[in-house]
């Protein structure tokens, strides 16, 4: 059995930590990649267009980009999402810490998901009552969506530039990583902070990085696999007989 297979077989409290690369096989582009959002935009920077400042001062610009580039309601979980859930159901992993807002881990059946950057599937108006709204309602309204109850603008429950992470989610992720006996990192360049900094809370010696390209964290990992996440996990699951 490969080292990853051996470690997973022994693990009872593993955590998967993932980023945008987990969902690219579902048709959701990694907007920091060469073909992603950062190379498509002229004029305003993506950091501005996806900021709390832009949302409140130029909501039309925000939603033009948000609806066309960041939200993909028709996307379905891919092999990586399903393999991760298989490892959770088998008792080798306990939870997922994700930087993604697409909800695909939950769609694959995973229940314990710490969404560091929030979820596009949760929305609420900015009025005093914070009325909830569905993603379907947000996408159905042209341009800037408004609350059918009070008329206030609706915003997604995602962390924008200029905003802090949700402390309950952050604390949950920190506790999961601090108590993990194995951490598998996949589909992320680990360049986005403070999310990437959470790995410092893992003090074990089974940090595994699975990425198509090298990352700045490779030297700190105990095992580095350069390959496709879905294929790598699929081979290990087959090896384990799951």
PDB file of C-alpha atoms in Angstrom:
ATOM      1  CA  UNK A   1       0.000   0.000   0.000  1.00  0.00           C
ATOM      2  CA  UNK A   2       1.219   3.530  -0.736  1.00  0.00           C
ATOM      3  CA  UNK A   3       2.197   5.800   2.131  1.00  0.00           C
ATOM      4  CA  UNK A   4      -0.981   7.876   1.697  1.00  0.00           C
ATOM      5  CA  UNK A   5      -3.055   4.705   1.764  1.00  0.00           C
ATOM      6  CA  UNK A   6      -1.303   3.519   4.919  1.00  0.00           C
ATOM      7  CA  UNK A   7      -1.772   6.851   6.656  1.00  0.00           C
ATOM      8  CA  UNK A   8      -5.445   7.023   5.705  1.00  0.00           C
ATOM      9  CA  UNK A   9      -6.025   3.453   6.881  1.00  0.00           C
ATOM     10  CA  UNK A  10      -4.552   4.374  10.272  1.00  0.00           C
ATOM     11  CA  UNK A  11      -6.331   7.735  10.514  1.00  0.00           C
ATOM     12  CA  UNK A  12      -9.463   8.162  12.607  1.00  0.00           C
ATOM     13  CA  UNK A  13      -9.462  11.944  12.825  1.00  0.00           C
ATOM     14  CA  UNK A  14      -8.244  13.220   9.472  1.00  0.00           C
ATOM     15  CA  UNK A  15      -9.158  16.551   7.911  1.00  0.00           C
ATOM     16  CA  UNK A  16      -9.296  17.562   4.261  1.00  0.00           C
ATOM     17  CA  UNK A  17      -8.316  21.180   3.549  1.00  0.00           C
ATOM     18  CA  UNK A  18      -9.236  22.335   0.046  1.00  0.00           C
ATOM     19  CA  UNK A  19      -9.429  25.258  -2.320  1.00  0.00           C
ATOM     20  CA  UNK A  20     -10.670  26.220  -5.766  1.00  0.00           C
ATOM     21  CA  UNK A  21      -8.847  23.388  -7.518  1.00  0.00           C
ATOM     22  CA  UNK A  22     -11.190  20.872  -5.892  1.00  0.00           C
ATOM     23  CA  UNK A  23     -14.098  22.202  -7.971  1.00  0.00           C
ATOM     24  CA  UNK A  24     -12.449  22.837 -11.341  1.00  0.00           C
ATOM     25  CA  UNK A  25     -13.543  19.409 -12.620  1.00  0.00           C
ATOM     26  CA  UNK A  26     -17.120  20.500 -11.853  1.00  0.00           C
ATOM     27  CA  UNK A  27     -16.739  23.319 -14.380  1.00  0.00           C
ATOM     28  CA  UNK A  28     -15.997  26.042 -11.825  1.00  0.00           C
ATOM     29  CA  UNK A  29     -12.835  27.897 -12.840  1.00  0.00           C
ATOM     30  CA  UNK A  30     -10.076  28.642 -10.373  1.00  0.00           C
ATOM     31  CA  UNK A  31     -10.132  32.420 -10.723  1.00  0.00           C
ATOM     32  CA  UNK A  32      -6.485  32.703  -9.665  1.00  0.00           C
ATOM     33  CA  UNK A  33      -5.301  30.367 -12.396  1.00  0.00           C
ATOM     34  CA  UNK A  34      -3.929  31.448 -15.761  1.00  0.00           C
ATOM     35  CA  UNK A  35      -7.374  30.982 -17.312  1.00  0.00           C
ATOM     36  CA  UNK A  36      -9.251  32.363 -14.339  1.00  0.00           C
ATOM     37  CA  UNK A  37     -10.808  35.625 -13.312  1.00  0.00           C
ATOM     38  CA  UNK A  38      -7.542  37.407 -12.601  1.00  0.00           C
ATOM     39  CA  UNK A  39      -6.594  37.265 -16.289  1.00  0.00           C
ATOM     40  CA  UNK A  40     -10.000  38.254 -17.697  1.00  0.00           C
ATOM     41  CA  UNK A  41     -10.644  41.577 -16.043  1.00  0.00           C
ATOM     42  CA  UNK A  42      -9.712  44.904 -17.532  1.00  0.00           C
ATOM     43  CA  UNK A  43      -9.947  48.092 -15.522  1.00  0.00           C
ATOM     44  CA  UNK A  44     -11.113  47.365 -11.990  1.00  0.00           C
ATOM     45  CA  UNK A  45      -9.236  44.702 -10.068  1.00  0.00           C
ATOM     46  CA  UNK A  46     -11.065  41.562  -8.935  1.00  0.00           C
ATOM     47  CA  UNK A  47     -10.144  42.528  -5.370  1.00  0.00           C
ATOM     48  CA  UNK A  48     -12.165  45.726  -5.734  1.00  0.00           C
ATOM     49  CA  UNK A  49     -15.053  44.145  -7.629  1.00  0.00           C
ATOM     50  CA  UNK A  50     -15.382  41.469  -4.948  1.00  0.00           C
ATOM     51  CA  UNK A  51     -15.035  43.854  -2.022  1.00  0.00           C
ATOM     52  CA  UNK A  52     -17.563  45.094   0.498  1.00  0.00           C
ATOM     53  CA  UNK A  53     -16.807  48.590  -0.809  1.00  0.00           C
ATOM     54  CA  UNK A  54     -17.876  47.697  -4.346  1.00  0.00           C
ATOM     55  CA  UNK A  55     -20.958  45.816  -3.124  1.00  0.00           C
ATOM     56  CA  UNK A  56     -22.280  48.889  -1.337  1.00  0.00           C
ATOM     57  CA  UNK A  57     -21.024  51.661  -3.637  1.00  0.00           C
ATOM     58  CA  UNK A  58     -21.325  50.009  -7.067  1.00  0.00           C
ATOM     59  CA  UNK A  59     -23.555  46.960  -6.562  1.00  0.00           C
ATOM     60  CA  UNK A  60     -24.232  46.666 -10.305  1.00  0.00           C
ATOM     61  CA  UNK A  61     -20.535  46.048 -10.949  1.00  0.00           C
ATOM     62  CA  UNK A  62     -20.325  43.601  -8.062  1.00  0.00           C
ATOM     63  CA  UNK A  63     -23.258  41.502  -9.194  1.00  0.00           C
ATOM     64  CA  UNK A  64     -22.244  41.561 -12.848  1.00  0.00           C
ATOM     65  CA  UNK A  65     -19.012  39.798 -11.919  1.00  0.00           C
ATOM     66  CA  UNK A  66     -20.418  37.725  -9.071  1.00  0.00           C
ATOM     67  CA  UNK A  67     -23.292  36.230 -11.065  1.00  0.00           C
ATOM     68  CA  UNK A  68     -21.284  35.497 -14.200  1.00  0.00           C
ATOM     69  CA  UNK A  69     -17.969  34.312 -12.763  1.00  0.00           C
ATOM     70  CA  UNK A  70     -18.334  33.151  -9.163  1.00  0.00           C
ATOM     71  CA  UNK A  71     -21.742  31.507  -8.902  1.00  0.00           C
ATOM     72  CA  UNK A  72     -22.423  28.220 -10.693  1.00  0.00           C
ATOM     73  CA  UNK A  73     -25.743  26.845  -9.405  1.00  0.00           C
ATOM     74  CA  UNK A  74     -25.836  24.039 -11.991  1.00  0.00           C
ATOM     75  CA  UNK A  75     -22.440  22.603 -10.993  1.00  0.00           C
ATOM     76  CA  UNK A  76     -22.394  19.073  -9.617  1.00  0.00           C
ATOM     77  CA  UNK A  77     -19.896  17.366  -7.286  1.00  0.00           C
ATOM     78  CA  UNK A  78     -16.995  15.712  -9.087  1.00  0.00           C
ATOM     79  CA  UNK A  79     -14.948  12.625  -8.266  1.00  0.00           C
ATOM     80  CA  UNK A  80     -12.826  14.463  -5.693  1.00  0.00           C
ATOM     81  CA  UNK A  81     -15.885  15.555  -3.685  1.00  0.00           C
ATOM     82  CA  UNK A  82     -17.282  12.020  -3.724  1.00  0.00           C
ATOM     83  CA  UNK A  83     -13.950  10.400  -2.808  1.00  0.00           C
ATOM     84  CA  UNK A  84     -13.533  12.762   0.145  1.00  0.00           C
ATOM     85  CA  UNK A  85     -17.025  11.879   1.352  1.00  0.00           C
ATOM     86  CA  UNK A  86     -16.236   8.170   0.956  1.00  0.00           C
ATOM     87  CA  UNK A  87     -13.228   8.603   3.256  1.00  0.00           C
ATOM     88  CA  UNK A  88     -15.418  10.439   5.768  1.00  0.00           C
ATOM     89  CA  UNK A  89     -18.117   7.754   5.694  1.00  0.00           C
ATOM     90  CA  UNK A  90     -15.413   5.106   6.181  1.00  0.00           C
ATOM     91  CA  UNK A  91     -14.258   6.911   9.329  1.00  0.00           C
ATOM     92  CA  UNK A  92     -10.813   7.980   8.118  1.00  0.00           C
ATOM     93  CA  UNK A  93     -11.613  11.677   7.730  1.00  0.00           C
ATOM     94  CA  UNK A  94     -13.922  13.643  10.006  1.00  0.00           C
ATOM     95  CA  UNK A  95     -14.412  16.998   8.303  1.00  0.00           C
ATOM     96  CA  UNK A  96     -13.615  19.347   5.446  1.00  0.00           C
ATOM     97  CA  UNK A  97     -12.175  22.840   5.684  1.00  0.00           C
ATOM     98  CA  UNK A  98     -12.818  24.638   2.400  1.00  0.00           C
ATOM     99  CA  UNK A  99     -12.112  28.011   0.864  1.00  0.00           C
ATOM    100  CA  UNK A 100     -14.863  27.420  -1.719  1.00  0.00           C
ATOM    101  CA  UNK A 101     -18.348  28.927  -1.670  1.00  0.00           C
ATOM    102  CA  UNK A 102     -20.002  26.429  -4.026  1.00  0.00           C
ATOM    103  CA  UNK A 103     -21.528  23.982  -1.531  1.00  0.00           C
ATOM    104  CA  UNK A 104     -20.375  20.959  -3.539  1.00  0.00           C
ATOM    105  CA  UNK A 105     -18.978  19.067  -0.558  1.00  0.00           C
ATOM    106  CA  UNK A 106     -22.432  19.151   1.031  1.00  0.00           C
ATOM    107  CA  UNK A 107     -23.998  18.149  -2.282  1.00  0.00           C
ATOM    108  CA  UNK A 108     -21.736  15.079  -2.247  1.00  0.00           C
ATOM    109  CA  UNK A 109     -23.073  14.150   1.191  1.00  0.00           C
ATOM    110  CA  UNK A 110     -20.461  15.623   3.529  1.00  0.00           C
ATOM    111  CA  UNK A 111     -22.034  17.188   6.610  1.00  0.00           C
ATOM    112  CA  UNK A 112     -19.111  18.569   8.620  1.00  0.00           C
ATOM    113  CA  UNK A 113     -17.866  21.355   6.338  1.00  0.00           C
ATOM    114  CA  UNK A 114     -16.189  24.522   7.582  1.00  0.00           C
ATOM    115  CA  UNK A 115     -16.756  27.093   4.820  1.00  0.00           C
ATOM    116  CA  UNK A 116     -14.070  29.693   5.526  1.00  0.00           C
ATOM    117  CA  UNK A 117     -15.317  32.077   2.854  1.00  0.00           C
ATOM    118  CA  UNK A 118     -19.029  31.451   3.324  1.00  0.00           C
ATOM    119  CA  UNK A 119     -21.546  30.033   0.876  1.00  0.00           C
ATOM    120  CA  UNK A 120     -23.239  31.364  -2.240  1.00  0.00           C
ATOM    121  CA  UNK A 121     -26.270  29.296  -1.270  1.00  0.00           C
ATOM    122  CA  UNK A 122     -26.960  31.499   1.757  1.00  0.00           C
ATOM    123  CA  UNK A 123     -28.108  35.064   1.165  1.00  0.00           C
ATOM    124  CA  UNK A 124     -29.842  37.774   3.163  1.00  0.00           C
ATOM    125  CA  UNK A 125     -30.980  41.345   2.728  1.00  0.00           C
ATOM    126  CA  UNK A 126     -29.016  44.220   4.241  1.00  0.00           C
ATOM    127  CA  UNK A 127     -32.152  45.629   5.862  1.00  0.00           C
ATOM    128  CA  UNK A 128     -32.654  45.637   9.605  1.00  0.00           C
ATOM    129  CA  UNK A 129     -34.462  42.277   9.564  1.00  0.00           C
ATOM    130  CA  UNK A 130     -31.818  40.462   7.453  1.00  0.00           C
ATOM    131  CA  UNK A 131     -34.487  38.483   5.617  1.00  0.00           C
ATOM    132  CA  UNK A 132     -33.033  35.308   4.082  1.00  0.00           C
ATOM    133  CA  UNK A 133     -33.062  34.790   0.328  1.00  0.00           C
ATOM    134  CA  UNK A 134     -32.308  31.763  -1.814  1.00  0.00           C
ATOM    135  CA  UNK A 135     -29.663  31.604  -4.525  1.00  0.00           C
ATOM    136  CA  UNK A 136     -32.474  30.980  -7.004  1.00  0.00           C
ATOM    137  CA  UNK A 137     -34.061  34.303  -6.016  1.00  0.00           C
ATOM    138  CA  UNK A 138     -30.723  36.092  -6.372  1.00  0.00           C
ATOM    139  CA  UNK A 139     -30.069  34.676  -9.832  1.00  0.00           C
ATOM    140  CA  UNK A 140     -33.649  35.183 -11.044  1.00  0.00           C
ATOM    141  CA  UNK A 141     -33.542  38.946 -10.540  1.00  0.00           C
ATOM    142  CA  UNK A 142     -31.655  40.855 -13.232  1.00  0.00           C
ATOM    143  CA  UNK A 143     -28.830  43.008 -11.941  1.00  0.00           C
ATOM    144  CA  UNK A 144     -28.890  43.766  -8.226  1.00  0.00           C
ATOM    145  CA  UNK A 145     -31.287  41.503  -6.281  1.00  0.00           C
ATOM    146  CA  UNK A 146     -33.628  43.057  -3.746  1.00  0.00           C
ATOM    147  CA  UNK A 147     -35.601  41.631  -0.858  1.00  0.00           C
ATOM    148  CA  UNK A 148     -39.250  40.927  -1.785  1.00  0.00           C
ATOM    149  CA  UNK A 149     -40.267  41.729   1.803  1.00  0.00           C
ATOM    150  CA  UNK A 150     -38.536  45.044   2.511  1.00  0.00           C
ATOM    151  CA  UNK A 151     -36.928  46.102  -0.773  1.00  0.00           C
ATOM    152  CA  UNK A 152     -33.378  46.239   0.631  1.00  0.00           C
ATOM    153  CA  UNK A 153     -30.480  44.901  -1.396  1.00  0.00           C
ATOM    154  CA  UNK A 154     -29.699  41.215  -0.974  1.00  0.00           C
ATOM    155  CA  UNK A 155     -26.103  40.157  -0.404  1.00  0.00           C
ATOM    156  CA  UNK A 156     -24.486  36.723  -0.385  1.00  0.00           C
ATOM    157  CA  UNK A 157     -23.209  35.166   2.821  1.00  0.00           C
ATOM    158  CA  UNK A 158     -19.660  35.126   1.478  1.00  0.00           C
ATOM    159  CA  UNK A 159     -16.544  36.790   2.833  1.00  0.00           C
ATOM    160  CA  UNK A 160     -15.655  39.736   0.609  1.00  0.00           C
ATOM    161  CA  UNK A 161     -12.385  41.615   0.447  1.00  0.00           C
ATOM    162  CA  UNK A 162     -12.340  43.963   3.416  1.00  0.00           C
ATOM    163  CA  UNK A 163     -14.318  41.586   5.639  1.00  0.00           C
ATOM    164  CA  UNK A 164     -13.161  39.173   8.335  1.00  0.00           C
ATOM    165  CA  UNK A 165     -13.859  35.472   8.550  1.00  0.00           C
ATOM    166  CA  UNK A 166     -16.813  34.234  10.593  1.00  0.00           C
ATOM    167  CA  UNK A 167     -15.403  33.487  14.055  1.00  0.00           C
ATOM    168  CA  UNK A 168     -17.570  30.419  14.669  1.00  0.00           C
ATOM    169  CA  UNK A 169     -16.460  28.865  11.383  1.00  0.00           C
ATOM    170  CA  UNK A 170     -12.859  29.875  12.013  1.00  0.00           C
ATOM    171  CA  UNK A 171     -12.833  28.374  15.504  1.00  0.00           C
ATOM    172  CA  UNK A 172     -14.381  25.161  14.229  1.00  0.00           C
ATOM    173  CA  UNK A 173     -11.739  24.839  11.530  1.00  0.00           C
ATOM    174  CA  UNK A 174      -8.937  25.578  13.991  1.00  0.00           C
ATOM    175  CA  UNK A 175     -10.200  22.930  16.409  1.00  0.00           C
ATOM    176  CA  UNK A 176     -10.525  20.348  13.633  1.00  0.00           C
ATOM    177  CA  UNK A 177      -6.973  20.970  12.425  1.00  0.00           C
ATOM    178  CA  UNK A 178      -5.507  21.114  15.929  1.00  0.00           C
ATOM    179  CA  UNK A 179      -6.984  17.706  16.781  1.00  0.00           C
ATOM    180  CA  UNK A 180      -6.298  16.019  13.438  1.00  0.00           C
ATOM    181  CA  UNK A 181      -4.060  12.964  13.126  1.00  0.00           C
ATOM    182  CA  UNK A 182      -3.739  13.546   9.361  1.00  0.00           C
ATOM    183  CA  UNK A 183      -4.305  16.574   7.137  1.00  0.00           C
ATOM    184  CA  UNK A 184      -4.701  16.282   3.372  1.00  0.00           C
ATOM    185  CA  UNK A 185      -4.440  19.544   1.452  1.00  0.00           C
ATOM    186  CA  UNK A 186      -5.685  19.587  -2.129  1.00  0.00           C
ATOM    187  CA  UNK A 187      -6.646  21.991  -4.871  1.00  0.00           C
ATOM    188  CA  UNK A 188      -5.111  25.094  -3.321  1.00  0.00           C
ATOM    189  CA  UNK A 189      -1.931  27.087  -3.853  1.00  0.00           C
ATOM    190  CA  UNK A 190      -2.046  28.081  -0.158  1.00  0.00           C
ATOM    191  CA  UNK A 191      -1.529  31.710  -1.116  1.00  0.00           C
ATOM    192  CA  UNK A 192      -4.774  33.081   0.355  1.00  0.00           C
ATOM    193  CA  UNK A 193      -4.537  34.329   3.924  1.00  0.00           C
ATOM    194  CA  UNK A 194      -5.738  34.051   6.603  1.00  0.00           C
ATOM    195  CA  UNK A 195      -7.098  30.721   5.323  1.00  0.00           C
ATOM    196  CA  UNK A 196      -3.712  29.222   4.440  1.00  0.00           C
ATOM    197  CA  UNK A 197      -2.325  30.244   7.816  1.00  0.00           C
ATOM    198  CA  UNK A 198      -4.698  27.812   9.530  1.00  0.00           C
ATOM    199  CA  UNK A 199      -2.337  24.949   8.728  1.00  0.00           C
ATOM    200  CA  UNK A 200      -0.073  26.192  11.491  1.00  0.00           C
ATOM    201  CA  UNK A 201      -2.585  24.758  13.971  1.00  0.00           C
ATOM    202  CA  UNK A 202      -1.813  21.233  12.784  1.00  0.00           C
ATOM    203  CA  UNK A 203       1.126  19.977  14.841  1.00  0.00           C
ATOM    204  CA  UNK A 204       1.286  16.405  13.557  1.00  0.00           C
ATOM    205  CA  UNK A 205       3.696  14.783  11.136  1.00  0.00           C
ATOM    206  CA  UNK A 206       1.259  13.638   8.459  1.00  0.00           C
ATOM    207  CA  UNK A 207       0.661  16.716   6.331  1.00  0.00           C
ATOM    208  CA  UNK A 208      -0.093  15.652   2.757  1.00  0.00           C
ATOM    209  CA  UNK A 209      -0.196  18.048  -0.207  1.00  0.00           C
ATOM    210  CA  UNK A 210      -1.902  16.948  -3.428  1.00  0.00           C
ATOM    211  CA  UNK A 211      -1.671  19.516  -6.207  1.00  0.00           C
ATOM    212  CA  UNK A 212      -1.067  19.599  -9.926  1.00  0.00           C
ATOM    213  CA  UNK A 213       1.648  22.215  -9.439  1.00  0.00           C
ATOM    214  CA  UNK A 214       4.240  22.819  -6.695  1.00  0.00           C
ATOM    215  CA  UNK A 215       3.318  25.192  -3.856  1.00  0.00           C
ATOM    216  CA  UNK A 216       5.301  27.235  -1.390  1.00  0.00           C
ATOM    217  CA  UNK A 217       4.282  24.748   1.304  1.00  0.00           C
ATOM    218  CA  UNK A 218       5.799  21.681  -0.367  1.00  0.00           C
ATOM    219  CA  UNK A 219       8.944  21.731   1.773  1.00  0.00           C
ATOM    220  CA  UNK A 220       6.876  21.867   4.965  1.00  0.00           C
ATOM    221  CA  UNK A 221       4.775  18.833   4.009  1.00  0.00           C
ATOM    222  CA  UNK A 222       5.501  15.253   5.022  1.00  0.00           C
ATOM    223  CA  UNK A 223       4.213  13.913   1.713  1.00  0.00           C
ATOM    224  CA  UNK A 224       3.820  15.758  -1.595  1.00  0.00           C
ATOM    225  CA  UNK A 225       1.930  14.295  -4.551  1.00  0.00           C
ATOM    226  CA  UNK A 226       1.885  16.229  -7.820  1.00  0.00           C
ATOM    227  CA  UNK A 227      -1.202  14.993  -9.614  1.00  0.00           C
ATOM    228  CA  UNK A 228      -4.938  15.400 -10.068  1.00  0.00           C
ATOM    229  CA  UNK A 229      -6.832  15.251  -6.793  1.00  0.00           C
ATOM    230  CA  UNK A 230      -9.736  13.107  -7.983  1.00  0.00           C
ATOM    231  CA  UNK A 231      -7.487  10.550  -9.662  1.00  0.00           C
ATOM    232  CA  UNK A 232      -5.103  10.406  -6.703  1.00  0.00           C
ATOM    233  CA  UNK A 233      -7.835   9.884  -4.114  1.00  0.00           C
ATOM    234  CA  UNK A 234      -9.641   7.430  -6.380  1.00  0.00           C
ATOM    235  CA  UNK A 235      -6.532   5.265  -6.668  1.00  0.00           C
ATOM    236  CA  UNK A 236      -6.004   5.318  -2.895  1.00  0.00           C
ATOM    237  CA  UNK A 237      -9.634   4.426  -2.184  1.00  0.00           C
ATOM    238  CA  UNK A 238      -9.387   1.502  -4.608  1.00  0.00           C
ATOM    239  CA  UNK A 239      -6.154   0.436  -2.931  1.00  0.00           C
ATOM    240  CA  UNK A 240      -7.885   0.538   0.463  1.00  0.00           C
ATOM    241  CA  UNK A 241     -10.804  -1.504  -0.834  1.00  0.00           C
ATOM    242  CA  UNK A 242     -13.402   1.141   0.003  1.00  0.00           C
TER     243      UNK A 242
END
